[in-house]
Amino acid sequence: TGMWGRTLTSDVEAESHAGGANGAGDTLTALQSDLVRALSGFDELAAHDVLDHALSHFSLAATLRSVVVPTVEYFRGLSVMSPGASAGSAASAASAVAAGYAAHVLRGRLGGLTRGSSIGVGPTAVVGALDGRWSELMTLCAGLVLHRAGWRVIFISEDAATTIGAAERLAPGLVYLRADQPGAFASRAKDLEHLASSATVVVTGAAATPELARSTGAVFAGGEVVSEAARIARVAGLGRSASILSLIHISEPTRPY
């Protein structure tokens, strides 16, 4: 039962599957469904119940990987007009409203979790989204993983010029950038190359490609956000981009808890 007295689908799942990796995976899947249902119904209290439940039973990484990130991806898909819905139609408008609401609630919760992430004595990482709320939500997830691994994380989600300029001034050990709009990185290739001469630069999102990474000296991260961020966190302090690149392309089984 959530803190507001609701009984979640996943509570039943937890009781019937407790004690094993498969059961944990089933419970996380049920929690993700509960979160989508709550946000689709504009029920913020229920959404926070789901996240409270997940964070109290599973690690932050597992919650992000199996509950939050799939939910972000679901609502991001809703924000793109479906082939059967015309612009301005009731279906298109309803999907856009639900997606906007979900992004707002998730941004508030993830933002709260980042409190204190720029405090500490560990190496500094600048984490930035170059184009919009969906990229920002993904970078918040990645930054939380980096911070839990000992990095001092500074979040900057502005336009490309501002974010990259800030990264240059802060002189971090790691710069993690995400963009989804075509050309977002290609138009800043010279800036990325300059950054990569003094820091490990990771580019991710739909706008990132292996070819762009090779040409600028950056590292391409094209897989699951949370697991890759954890691997990058382990080795980026060594300043070995080649090591990071090899790690993020290794298919490793990940525990759901």
Coordinates of N, CA and C in Angstrom, one line a residue:
T1 N 0.8 -1.2 0.0 CA 0.0 0.0 0.0 C 0.9 1.2 0.0
G2 N 0.6 2.2 -0.9 CA 1.4 3.4 -0.9 C 1.1 4.3 0.3
M3 N 1.9 5.3 0.4 CA 1.9 6.2 1.6 C 0.5 6.9 1.7
W4 N -0.2 7.0 0.5 CA -1.5 7.7 0.5 C -2.6 6.7 0.7
G5 N -2.3 5.4 1.0 CA -3.4 4.5 1.2 C -3.9 3.7 0.0
R6 N -3.2 3.9 -1.2 CA -3.7 3.2 -2.3 C -3.0 1.8 -2.4
T7 N -3.7 0.8 -2.9 CA -3.1 -0.5 -3.1 C -2.7 -0.6 -4.6
L8 N -1.4 -0.8 -4.8 CA -0.8 -0.8 -6.1 C -0.9 -2.2 -6.7
T9 N -1.0 -2.3 -8.0 CA -0.9 -3.6 -8.7 C 0.3 -4.4 -8.3
S10 N 1.4 -3.6 -8.2 CA 2.7 -4.2 -7.8 C 2.8 -4.7 -6.4
D11 N 2.0 -4.3 -5.5 CA 2.0 -4.8 -4.2 C 1.6 -6.3 -4.2
V12 N 0.6 -6.6 -5.0 CA 0.2 -8.0 -5.1 C 1.3 -8.8 -5.8
E13 N 2.0 -8.2 -6.8 CA 3.1 -8.9 -7.5 C 4.2 -9.1 -6.5
A14 N 4.5 -8.2 -5.6 CA 5.6 -8.3 -4.7 C 5.4 -9.5 -3.8
E15 N 4.1 -9.6 -3.3 CA 3.8 -10.7 -2.4 C 4.0 -12.1 -3.0
S16 N 3.5 -12.2 -4.3 CA 3.5 -13.5 -4.9 C 4.9 -13.8 -5.6
H17 N 5.8 -12.8 -5.8 CA 7.0 -13.1 -6.4 C 8.2 -12.8 -5.6
A18 N 8.0 -12.4 -4.3 CA 9.2 -12.0 -3.5 C 10.2 -13.0 -3.4
G19 N 11.5 -12.6 -3.4 CA 12.6 -13.5 -3.1 C 13.5 -13.9 -4.3
G20 N 13.2 -13.6 -5.5 CA 14.0 -14.0 -6.6 C 14.2 -12.9 -7.6
A21 N 15.2 -13.1 -8.5 CA 15.5 -12.1 -9.5 C 14.3 -12.0 -10.5
N22 N 13.7 -13.1 -10.9 CA 12.5 -13.1 -11.7 C 11.3 -12.3 -11.1
G23 N 11.2 -12.6 -9.8 CA 10.1 -11.9 -9.0 C 10.4 -10.4 -9.0
A24 N 11.6 -10.0 -8.8 CA 12.0 -8.6 -8.7 C 11.7 -8.0 -10.1
G25 N 12.0 -8.7 -11.1 CA 11.8 -8.1 -12.5 C 10.3 -7.9 -12.7
D26 N 9.5 -8.9 -12.3 CA 8.0 -8.8 -12.4 C 7.5 -7.6 -11.7
T27 N 8.0 -7.5 -10.4 CA 7.5 -6.4 -9.6 C 7.9 -5.0 -10.2
L28 N 9.1 -4.9 -10.7 CA 9.5 -3.6 -11.4 C 8.6 -3.3 -12.6
T29 N 8.3 -4.4 -13.4 CA 7.5 -4.2 -14.5 C 6.1 -3.7 -14.1
A30 N 5.6 -4.3 -13.0 CA 4.2 -3.9 -12.5 C 4.3 -2.5 -12.0
L31 N 5.4 -2.1 -11.4 CA 5.5 -0.7 -10.9 C 5.5 0.3 -12.1
Q32 N 6.2 -0.1 -13.1 CA 6.3 0.8 -14.3 C 4.9 1.0 -14.9
S33 N 4.1 -0.1 -14.9 CA 2.7 0.0 -15.4 C 1.9 0.9 -14.5
D34 N 2.1 0.7 -13.2 CA 1.4 1.6 -12.3 C 1.7 3.0 -12.5
L35 N 3.0 3.3 -12.7 CA 3.4 4.7 -12.9 C 2.8 5.3 -14.2
V36 N 2.8 4.6 -15.2 CA 2.1 5.1 -16.5 C 0.7 5.3 -16.3
R37 N 0.0 4.4 -15.5 CA -1.4 4.5 -15.3 C -1.7 5.8 -14.4
A38 N -0.9 6.0 -13.4 CA -1.1 7.1 -12.6 C -0.9 8.4 -13.3
L39 N 0.1 8.5 -14.1 CA 0.4 9.8 -14.8 C -0.6 10.0 -15.9
S40 N -1.1 8.9 -16.6 CA -2.1 9.0 -17.6 C -3.4 9.5 -17.0
G41 N -3.6 9.2 -15.7 CA -4.9 9.6 -15.1 C -4.7 10.9 -14.3
F42 N -3.6 11.6 -14.5 CA -3.3 12.9 -13.9 C -3.4 12.8 -12.3
D43 N -2.9 11.7 -11.8 CA -3.0 11.4 -10.4 C -1.5 11.5 -9.8
E44 N -1.1 12.7 -9.4 CA 0.2 12.9 -8.9 C 0.5 12.1 -7.6
L45 N -0.5 12.0 -6.8 CA -0.3 11.3 -5.5 C 0.0 9.9 -5.8
A46 N -0.7 9.3 -6.7 CA -0.5 7.8 -7.0 C 0.9 7.7 -7.7
A47 N 1.3 8.6 -8.5 CA 2.6 8.5 -9.1 C 3.7 8.5 -8.1
H48 N 3.6 9.4 -7.1 CA 4.6 9.5 -6.1 C 4.6 8.2 -5.2
D49 N 3.4 7.6 -5.0 CA 3.3 6.4 -4.3 C 4.1 5.3 -5.0
V50 N 3.9 5.2 -6.3 CA 4.7 4.2 -7.1 C 6.2 4.4 -6.9
L51 N 6.6 5.6 -7.0 CA 8.1 5.9 -7.0 C 8.6 5.7 -5.5
D52 N 7.8 6.0 -4.5 CA 8.2 5.8 -3.1 C 8.3 4.3 -2.9
H53 N 7.4 3.5 -3.4 CA 7.4 2.0 -3.3 C 8.6 1.5 -4.0
A54 N 8.9 1.9 -5.2 CA 10.1 1.4 -5.9 C 11.4 1.7 -5.2
L55 N 11.5 2.9 -4.7 CA 12.8 3.3 -4.1 C 13.0 2.7 -2.7
S56 N 11.9 2.3 -2.1 CA 12.0 1.7 -0.8 C 12.3 0.2 -0.9
H57 N 12.0 -0.4 -2.0 CA 12.3 -1.9 -2.2 C 13.4 -2.2 -3.1
F58 N 13.8 -1.2 -4.0 CA 14.9 -1.5 -4.9 C 15.9 -0.4 -4.9
S59 N 17.1 -0.6 -5.5 CA 18.1 0.4 -5.6 C 17.6 1.6 -6.5
L60 N 18.3 2.7 -6.4 CA 18.0 3.8 -7.2 C 18.2 3.4 -8.7
A61 N 19.3 2.7 -9.0 CA 19.6 2.4 -10.4 C 18.5 1.5 -10.9
A62 N 18.1 0.5 -10.2 CA 17.0 -0.4 -10.7 C 15.7 0.4 -10.9
T63 N 15.4 1.3 -10.0 CA 14.2 2.1 -10.2 C 14.3 3.0 -11.4
L64 N 15.4 3.6 -11.6 CA 15.6 4.4 -12.8 C 15.5 3.6 -14.1
R65 N 16.3 2.5 -14.1 CA 16.4 1.6 -15.3 C 15.1 1.0 -15.7
S66 N 14.3 0.5 -14.7 CA 13.2 -0.4 -15.0 C 11.8 0.3 -14.8
V67 N 11.8 1.4 -14.1 CA 10.5 2.1 -13.9 C 10.5 3.5 -14.5
V68 N 11.5 4.3 -14.2 CA 11.5 5.7 -14.7 C 11.8 5.8 -16.2
V69 N 12.9 5.3 -16.6 CA 13.3 5.4 -18.0 C 12.3 4.9 -19.0
P70 N 11.7 3.7 -18.8 CA 10.6 3.2 -19.7 C 9.4 4.1 -19.7
T71 N 9.1 4.7 -18.6 CA 8.0 5.7 -18.5 C 8.3 6.9 -19.3
V72 N 9.5 7.4 -19.2 CA 9.9 8.6 -20.0 C 9.7 8.3 -21.5
E73 N 10.2 7.1 -21.9 CA 10.2 6.7 -23.3 C 8.7 6.6 -23.7
Y74 N 7.9 6.0 -22.9 CA 6.4 5.9 -23.2 C 5.8 7.2 -23.5
F75 N 6.0 8.2 -22.6 CA 5.3 9.5 -22.8 C 6.0 10.3 -23.9
R76 N 7.3 10.1 -24.1 CA 7.9 10.8 -25.2 C 7.3 10.3 -26.5
G77 N 7.0 9.0 -26.6 CA 6.3 8.5 -27.8 C 4.9 9.1 -27.9
L78 N 4.2 9.3 -26.8 CA 2.9 9.9 -26.9 C 3.0 11.4 -27.4
S79 N 4.1 12.0 -27.1 CA 4.2 13.4 -27.5 C 4.4 13.6 -29.0
V80 N 4.8 12.5 -29.7 CA 4.9 12.5 -31.1 C 3.6 12.1 -31.7
M81 N 3.0 12.9 -32.5 CA 1.7 12.6 -33.1 C 1.6 11.3 -33.8
S82 N 0.7 10.4 -33.4 CA 0.5 9.1 -34.0 C 0.1 9.3 -35.4
P83 N 0.4 8.2 -36.3 CA 0.1 8.3 -37.7 C -1.4 8.5 -37.9
G84 N -2.3 8.0 -37.0 CA -3.7 8.1 -37.2 C -4.3 9.3 -36.7
A85 N -3.5 10.2 -36.0 CA -4.1 11.4 -35.4 C -3.6 12.6 -36.2
S86 N -4.6 13.4 -36.6 CA -4.2 14.6 -37.4 C -3.9 15.7 -36.4
A87 N -3.1 16.6 -36.8 CA -2.7 17.8 -36.0 C -3.9 18.5 -35.6
G88 N -4.0 18.8 -34.3 CA -5.2 19.5 -33.7 C -6.4 18.7 -33.4
S89 N -6.2 17.3 -33.6 CA -7.4 16.4 -33.3 C -7.4 16.3 -31.8
A90 N -8.6 15.8 -31.4 CA -8.8 15.5 -29.9 C -7.8 14.5 -29.4
A91 N -7.5 13.4 -30.2 CA -6.6 12.4 -29.7 C -5.2 13.0 -29.6
S92 N -4.8 13.8 -30.6 CA -3.4 14.4 -30.6 C -3.3 15.3 -29.4
A93 N -4.3 16.1 -29.2 CA -4.3 17.1 -28.0 C -4.2 16.4 -26.7
A94 N -5.0 15.3 -26.5 CA -5.0 14.6 -25.3 C -3.7 13.9 -25.0
S95 N -3.1 13.3 -26.0 CA -1.7 12.7 -25.9 C -0.7 13.8 -25.5
A96 N -0.7 14.9 -26.1 CA 0.2 16.0 -25.8 C 0.1 16.5 -24.4
V97 N -1.2 16.6 -23.9 CA -1.4 17.1 -22.5 C -0.9 16.0 -21.5
A98 N -1.2 14.8 -21.8 CA -0.8 13.7 -20.9 C 0.7 13.6 -20.8
A99 N 1.4 13.8 -22.0 CA 2.8 13.7 -22.0 C 3.4 14.9 -21.3
G100 N 2.9 16.1 -21.5 CA 3.4 17.3 -20.8 C 3.2 17.2 -19.3
Y101 N 2.1 16.6 -18.8 CA 1.9 16.5 -17.4 C 2.9 15.5 -16.8
A102 N 3.1 14.4 -17.5 CA 4.0 13.3 -17.0 C 5.4 13.9 -16.9
A103 N 5.8 14.6 -17.9 CA 7.2 15.2 -17.9 C 7.3 16.2 -16.7
H104 N 6.3 17.0 -16.5 CA 6.3 17.9 -15.3 C 6.5 17.2 -14.0
V105 N 5.7 16.1 -13.8 CA 5.8 15.4 -12.5 C 7.1 14.7 -12.4
L106 N 7.6 14.0 -13.5 CA 8.8 13.3 -13.4 C 10.0 14.3 -13.2
R107 N 9.9 15.4 -13.9 CA 11.0 16.4 -13.7 C 11.1 16.9 -12.3
G108 N 9.9 17.1 -11.6 CA 10.0 17.5 -10.2 C 10.5 16.4 -9.3
R109 N 10.2 15.2 -9.5 CA 10.7 14.1 -8.7 C 12.2 13.9 -8.9
L110 N 12.6 13.8 -10.1 CA 14.0 13.6 -10.4 C 14.8 14.8 -9.9
G111 N 14.3 16.0 -10.1 CA 15.0 17.2 -9.7 C 15.2 17.1 -8.2
G112 N 14.2 16.6 -7.4 CA 14.4 16.5 -6.0 C 15.5 15.5 -5.6
L113 N 15.6 14.5 -6.4 CA 16.6 13.5 -6.1 C 18.0 14.0 -6.4
T114 N 18.1 15.0 -7.2 CA 19.5 15.5 -7.5 C 20.0 16.5 -6.5
R115 N 19.2 16.8 -5.5 CA 19.6 17.8 -4.5 C 20.9 17.3 -3.8
G116 N 21.9 18.2 -3.8 CA 23.2 17.9 -3.2 C 24.2 17.3 -4.2
S117 N 23.7 17.1 -5.4 CA 24.6 16.3 -6.4 C 25.9 17.1 -6.8
S118 N 25.8 18.4 -6.6 CA 27.0 19.2 -7.0 C 27.9 19.4 -5.7
I119 N 27.6 18.8 -4.6 CA 28.4 18.9 -3.4 C 29.3 17.6 -3.3
G120 N 30.5 17.8 -2.9 CA 31.4 16.7 -2.6 C 32.8 17.0 -3.1
V121 N 33.7 16.0 -2.9 CA 35.1 16.1 -3.2 C 35.5 15.2 -4.4
G122 N 34.6 14.5 -5.0 CA 34.9 13.7 -6.1 C 35.2 14.5 -7.4
P123 N 35.5 13.8 -8.4 CA 35.7 14.5 -9.7 C 34.4 15.1 -10.2
T124 N 34.6 16.1 -11.0 CA 33.4 16.9 -11.5 C 33.0 16.4 -12.8
A125 N 31.6 16.2 -13.0 CA 31.0 15.9 -14.2 C 30.0 16.9 -14.6
V126 N 30.0 17.4 -15.8 CA 29.0 18.3 -16.3 C 28.0 17.5 -17.1
V127 N 26.8 17.5 -16.8 CA 25.7 16.7 -17.5 C 24.7 17.7 -18.1
G128 N 24.5 17.6 -19.4 CA 23.6 18.5 -20.0 C 22.8 17.9 -21.1
A129 N 21.6 18.5 -21.2 CA 20.6 18.1 -22.3 C 20.6 19.3 -23.2
L130 N 20.8 19.1 -24.5 CA 20.9 20.2 -25.4 C 19.5 20.6 -26.1
D131 N 18.5 19.7 -25.9 CA 17.3 20.0 -26.7 C 16.0 19.4 -26.1
G132 N 15.6 20.0 -25.1 CA 14.2 19.7 -24.6 C 14.1 18.9 -23.4
R133 N 12.8 18.7 -23.0 CA 12.5 18.1 -21.7 C 12.8 16.6 -21.7
W134 N 12.6 15.9 -22.8 CA 12.8 14.5 -22.8 C 14.3 14.1 -22.7
S135 N 15.1 14.9 -23.4 CA 16.6 14.7 -23.2 C 17.0 15.1 -21.8
E136 N 16.4 16.1 -21.2 CA 16.7 16.5 -19.8 C 16.3 15.4 -18.8
L137 N 15.2 14.8 -19.0 CA 14.8 13.7 -18.1 C 15.8 12.6 -18.1
M138 N 16.3 12.2 -19.3 CA 17.3 11.2 -19.4 C 18.6 11.5 -18.8
T139 N 19.0 12.8 -19.0 CA 20.3 13.2 -18.4 C 20.2 13.3 -16.9
L140 N 19.0 13.6 -16.4 CA 18.8 13.6 -14.9 C 19.1 12.2 -14.4
C141 N 18.5 11.2 -15.1 CA 18.7 9.8 -14.7 C 20.2 9.4 -14.7
A142 N 20.9 9.8 -15.8 CA 22.3 9.5 -15.9 C 23.1 10.2 -14.8
G143 N 22.8 11.4 -14.6 CA 23.5 12.2 -13.6 C 23.4 11.7 -12.2
L144 N 22.2 11.2 -11.9 CA 22.0 10.5 -10.6 C 22.8 9.3 -10.4
V145 N 23.0 8.5 -11.4 CA 23.8 7.4 -11.4 C 25.3 7.8 -11.2
L146 N 25.7 8.8 -11.9 CA 27.1 9.3 -11.7 C 27.4 9.8 -10.3
H147 N 26.4 10.5 -9.8 CA 26.6 11.0 -8.4 C 26.7 9.9 -7.4
R148 N 25.8 8.9 -7.5 CA 25.9 7.8 -6.6 C 27.2 7.0 -6.7
A149 N 27.9 7.2 -7.8 CA 29.2 6.5 -8.0 C 30.3 7.4 -7.5
G150 N 30.0 8.6 -7.0 CA 31.1 9.4 -6.4 C 31.4 10.7 -7.1
W151 N 30.7 10.9 -8.3 CA 31.0 12.1 -9.0 C 30.3 13.3 -8.5
R152 N 30.9 14.5 -8.5 CA 30.2 15.7 -8.2 C 29.6 16.2 -9.5
V153 N 28.3 16.2 -9.6 CA 27.6 16.4 -10.9 C 26.9 17.8 -10.9
I154 N 27.2 18.5 -12.0 CA 26.7 19.8 -12.2 C 25.7 19.7 -13.5
F155 N 24.5 19.9 -13.2 CA 23.5 19.7 -14.3 C 23.3 21.1 -15.0
I156 N 23.4 21.1 -16.3 CA 23.2 22.3 -17.1 C 22.3 21.9 -18.3
S157 N 21.1 22.4 -18.4 CA 20.2 22.0 -19.5 C 19.8 23.3 -20.2
E158 N 20.6 23.9 -21.0 CA 20.3 25.1 -21.7 C 20.5 24.8 -23.2
D159 N 20.6 25.8 -24.0 CA 20.9 25.6 -25.4 C 22.4 25.1 -25.6
A160 N 22.7 24.6 -26.7 CA 24.0 23.9 -26.9 C 25.1 24.9 -26.6
A161 N 25.1 26.1 -27.1 CA 26.2 27.0 -26.9 C 26.4 27.3 -25.4
T162 N 25.3 27.5 -24.7 CA 25.5 27.8 -23.2 C 26.0 26.6 -22.5
T163 N 25.5 25.4 -22.8 CA 25.9 24.2 -22.1 C 27.3 23.9 -22.3
I164 N 27.7 23.9 -23.6 CA 29.1 23.6 -23.9 C 30.1 24.7 -23.4
G165 N 29.6 25.9 -23.5 CA 30.5 27.0 -22.9 C 30.7 26.9 -21.4
A166 N 29.6 26.5 -20.7 CA 29.8 26.3 -19.3 C 30.7 25.1 -19.0
A167 N 30.6 24.1 -19.8 CA 31.5 22.9 -19.6 C 33.0 23.3 -19.8
E168 N 33.2 24.2 -20.7 CA 34.6 24.6 -21.0 C 35.1 25.4 -19.8
R169 N 34.3 26.3 -19.2 CA 34.7 27.1 -18.0 C 34.9 26.3 -16.8
L170 N 34.1 25.3 -16.6 CA 34.2 24.5 -15.3 C 35.3 23.5 -15.3
A171 N 35.9 23.2 -16.5 CA 37.0 22.2 -16.6 C 36.8 20.9 -15.9
P172 N 35.7 20.2 -16.2 CA 35.4 19.0 -15.5 C 36.2 17.8 -16.1
G173 N 36.2 16.7 -15.3 CA 36.8 15.5 -15.8 C 35.9 14.7 -16.8
L174 N 34.6 14.9 -16.8 CA 33.7 14.3 -17.6 C 32.6 15.2 -18.1
V175 N 32.3 15.2 -19.4 CA 31.1 15.9 -19.9 C 30.2 14.9 -20.6
Y176 N 29.0 14.9 -20.1 CA 28.0 13.9 -20.6 C 26.9 14.8 -21.2
L177 N 26.7 14.6 -22.5 CA 25.8 15.5 -23.3 C 24.8 14.6 -24.0
R178 N 23.5 15.0 -24.0 CA 22.5 14.3 -24.7 C 21.7 15.2 -25.6
A179 N 21.4 14.8 -26.8 CA 20.6 15.5 -27.8 C 19.9 14.5 -28.7
D180 N 18.6 14.9 -29.0 CA 17.8 14.0 -29.9 C 17.5 14.6 -31.3
Q181 N 17.6 15.9 -31.4 CA 17.3 16.6 -32.6 C 18.4 16.4 -33.6
P182 N 18.1 16.0 -34.9 CA 19.1 15.8 -35.9 C 20.0 17.0 -36.0
G183 N 21.3 16.8 -36.1 CA 22.3 17.9 -36.3 C 22.7 18.6 -35.1
A184 N 22.1 18.3 -33.9 CA 22.4 19.0 -32.7 C 23.9 18.9 -32.3
F185 N 24.5 17.8 -32.5 CA 25.9 17.6 -32.2 C 26.8 18.0 -33.4
A186 N 26.3 17.7 -34.6 CA 27.1 17.9 -35.8 C 27.4 19.4 -35.9
S187 N 26.5 20.3 -35.5 CA 26.7 21.7 -35.6 C 27.6 22.2 -34.6
R188 N 27.9 21.5 -33.6 CA 28.9 21.9 -32.6 C 30.1 21.0 -32.6
A189 N 30.5 20.4 -33.7 CA 31.6 19.5 -33.8 C 32.9 20.1 -33.3
K190 N 33.2 21.3 -33.7 CA 34.5 21.9 -33.3 C 34.5 22.1 -31.8
D191 N 33.4 22.5 -31.2 CA 33.3 22.7 -29.7 C 33.5 21.4 -29.0
L192 N 32.9 20.3 -29.5 CA 33.1 19.0 -28.9 C 34.5 18.5 -29.0
E193 N 35.2 18.8 -30.1 CA 36.6 18.4 -30.3 C 37.5 19.2 -29.3
H194 N 37.2 20.4 -29.1 CA 37.9 21.2 -28.1 C 37.7 20.7 -26.7
L195 N 36.5 20.4 -26.3 CA 36.2 19.8 -25.0 C 36.9 18.5 -24.8
A196 N 36.9 17.7 -25.8 CA 37.5 16.3 -25.7 C 39.0 16.3 -25.6
S197 N 39.6 17.5 -25.9 CA 41.1 17.6 -25.7 C 41.5 17.7 -24.2
S198 N 40.5 18.0 -23.3 CA 40.8 18.1 -21.9 C 39.9 17.3 -21.0
A199 N 38.9 16.7 -21.5 CA 38.0 15.9 -20.7 C 37.4 14.8 -21.5
T200 N 36.9 13.8 -20.8 CA 36.2 12.7 -21.4 C 34.8 13.3 -21.8
V201 N 34.5 13.3 -23.0 CA 33.2 13.8 -23.5 C 32.4 12.6 -24.0
V202 N 31.2 12.4 -23.4 CA 30.3 11.4 -23.8 C 29.1 12.0 -24.6
V203 N 28.8 11.5 -25.8 CA 27.6 12.0 -26.5 C 26.6 10.9 -26.6
T204 N 25.4 11.2 -26.4 CA 24.3 10.2 -26.4 C 23.0 10.8 -26.9
G205 N 22.0 9.9 -27.2 CA 20.8 10.4 -27.7 C 20.7 10.2 -29.2
A206 N 19.6 10.4 -29.8 CA 19.3 10.1 -31.2 C 20.3 10.9 -32.1
A207 N 20.7 12.1 -31.7 CA 21.6 12.9 -32.5 C 23.1 12.5 -32.5
A208 N 23.4 11.6 -31.6 CA 24.8 11.1 -31.5 C 25.0 9.9 -32.4
T209 N 26.2 9.8 -33.0 CA 26.6 8.7 -33.8 C 28.0 8.3 -33.5
P210 N 28.4 7.0 -33.8 CA 29.8 6.6 -33.6 C 30.7 7.4 -34.5
E211 N 30.3 7.8 -35.7 CA 31.1 8.5 -36.6 C 31.4 9.9 -36.0
L212 N 30.4 10.6 -35.5 CA 30.6 11.9 -34.9 C 31.6 11.8 -33.7
A213 N 31.4 10.8 -32.9 CA 32.2 10.6 -31.7 C 33.7 10.4 -32.2
R214 N 33.9 9.6 -33.2 CA 35.3 9.3 -33.6 C 35.9 10.6 -34.2
S215 N 35.2 11.4 -34.9 CA 35.7 12.6 -35.6 C 36.0 13.7 -34.6
T216 N 35.4 13.7 -33.4 CA 35.6 14.7 -32.4 C 36.4 14.3 -31.2
G217 N 36.7 13.0 -31.1 CA 37.4 12.5 -30.0 C 36.5 12.2 -28.8
A218 N 35.2 12.2 -29.0 CA 34.2 11.9 -27.9 C 34.0 10.5 -27.9
V219 N 33.2 10.1 -26.9 CA 32.8 8.7 -26.7 C 31.3 8.6 -27.0
F220 N 30.9 7.6 -27.8 CA 29.5 7.4 -28.2 C 28.9 6.4 -27.2
A221 N 27.8 6.8 -26.6 CA 27.0 5.9 -25.8 C 25.6 5.7 -26.4
G222 N 25.4 4.5 -26.9 CA 24.1 4.3 -27.7 C 23.2 3.3 -27.1
G223 N 23.4 2.8 -25.9 CA 22.6 1.8 -25.3 C 21.7 2.3 -24.1
E224 N 21.4 1.4 -23.3 CA 20.5 1.7 -22.1 C 21.2 2.7 -21.2
V225 N 20.4 3.8 -20.9 CA 21.0 5.0 -20.2 C 21.6 4.6 -18.9
V226 N 20.9 4.0 -18.0 CA 21.4 3.8 -16.6 C 22.6 2.9 -16.6
S227 N 22.6 1.7 -17.2 CA 23.7 0.8 -17.2 C 24.9 1.4 -17.8
E228 N 24.8 2.2 -18.9 CA 26.0 2.8 -19.5 C 26.5 3.9 -18.6
A229 N 25.7 4.7 -17.9 CA 26.1 5.7 -17.0 C 26.9 5.1 -15.9
A230 N 26.5 3.9 -15.4 CA 27.2 3.2 -14.3 C 28.6 2.8 -14.8
R231 N 28.7 2.3 -16.0 CA 30.0 1.8 -16.5 C 30.9 3.0 -16.8
I232 N 30.4 4.1 -17.3 CA 31.2 5.3 -17.5 C 31.7 5.8 -16.2
A233 N 30.9 5.8 -15.2 CA 31.3 6.3 -13.9 C 32.4 5.5 -13.3
R234 N 32.5 4.2 -13.6 CA 33.6 3.4 -13.0 C 34.9 3.7 -13.6
V235 N 34.9 4.1 -14.9 CA 36.3 4.3 -15.5 C 36.6 5.6 -16.0
A236 N 35.6 6.6 -16.1 CA 35.9 7.9 -16.7 C 37.0 8.6 -15.9
G237 N 37.1 8.4 -14.6 CA 38.1 9.1 -13.8 C 39.5 8.7 -14.3
L238 N 39.7 7.6 -15.0 CA 41.0 7.3 -15.5 C 41.3 8.1 -16.8
G239 N 40.3 8.7 -17.4 CA 40.6 9.5 -18.6 C 40.9 8.6 -19.8
R240 N 40.3 7.4 -19.8 CA 40.6 6.5 -20.9 C 39.3 6.3 -21.8
S241 N 39.2 7.1 -22.8 CA 38.0 7.0 -23.6 C 37.8 5.7 -24.2
A242 N 39.0 5.1 -24.6 CA 38.9 3.8 -25.3 C 38.4 2.7 -24.4
S243 N 38.7 2.8 -23.1 CA 38.2 1.9 -22.1 C 36.7 2.0 -21.9
I244 N 36.2 3.2 -21.9 CA 34.8 3.5 -21.8 C 34.1 2.9 -23.0
L245 N 34.6 3.2 -24.2 CA 34.0 2.7 -25.4 C 33.9 1.2 -25.4
S246 N 34.9 0.5 -25.0 CA 34.8 -0.9 -25.0 C 33.8 -1.4 -23.9
L247 N 33.8 -0.8 -22.8 CA 32.8 -1.2 -21.8 C 31.4 -1.1 -22.2
I248 N 31.0 0.1 -22.8 CA 29.6 0.3 -23.1 C 29.1 -0.5 -24.3
H249 N 30.0 -1.1 -25.0 CA 29.6 -2.0 -26.1 C 29.6 -3.5 -25.7
I250 N 30.0 -3.8 -24.4 CA 30.0 -5.2 -23.9 C 28.6 -5.5 -23.5
S251 N 28.1 -6.6 -23.9 CA 26.7 -7.0 -23.4 C 26.9 -7.7 -22.1
E252 N 26.5 -7.0 -21.0 CA 26.6 -7.6 -19.7 C 25.2 -7.8 -19.1
P253 N 25.0 -9.0 -18.5 CA 23.7 -9.2 -17.9 C 23.6 -8.2 -16.7
T254 N 22.4 -7.6 -16.5 CA 22.3 -6.7 -15.4 C 21.2 -7.2 -14.5
R255 N 21.5 -7.1 -13.1 CA 20.6 -7.6 -12.1 C 19.5 -6.5 -12.0
P256 N 18.2 -6.9 -11.8 CA 17.1 -6.0 -11.7 C 17.1 -5.3 -10.3
Y257 N 17.9 -5.7 -9.4 CA 17.8 -5.2 -8.1 C 19.2 -5.1 -7.5

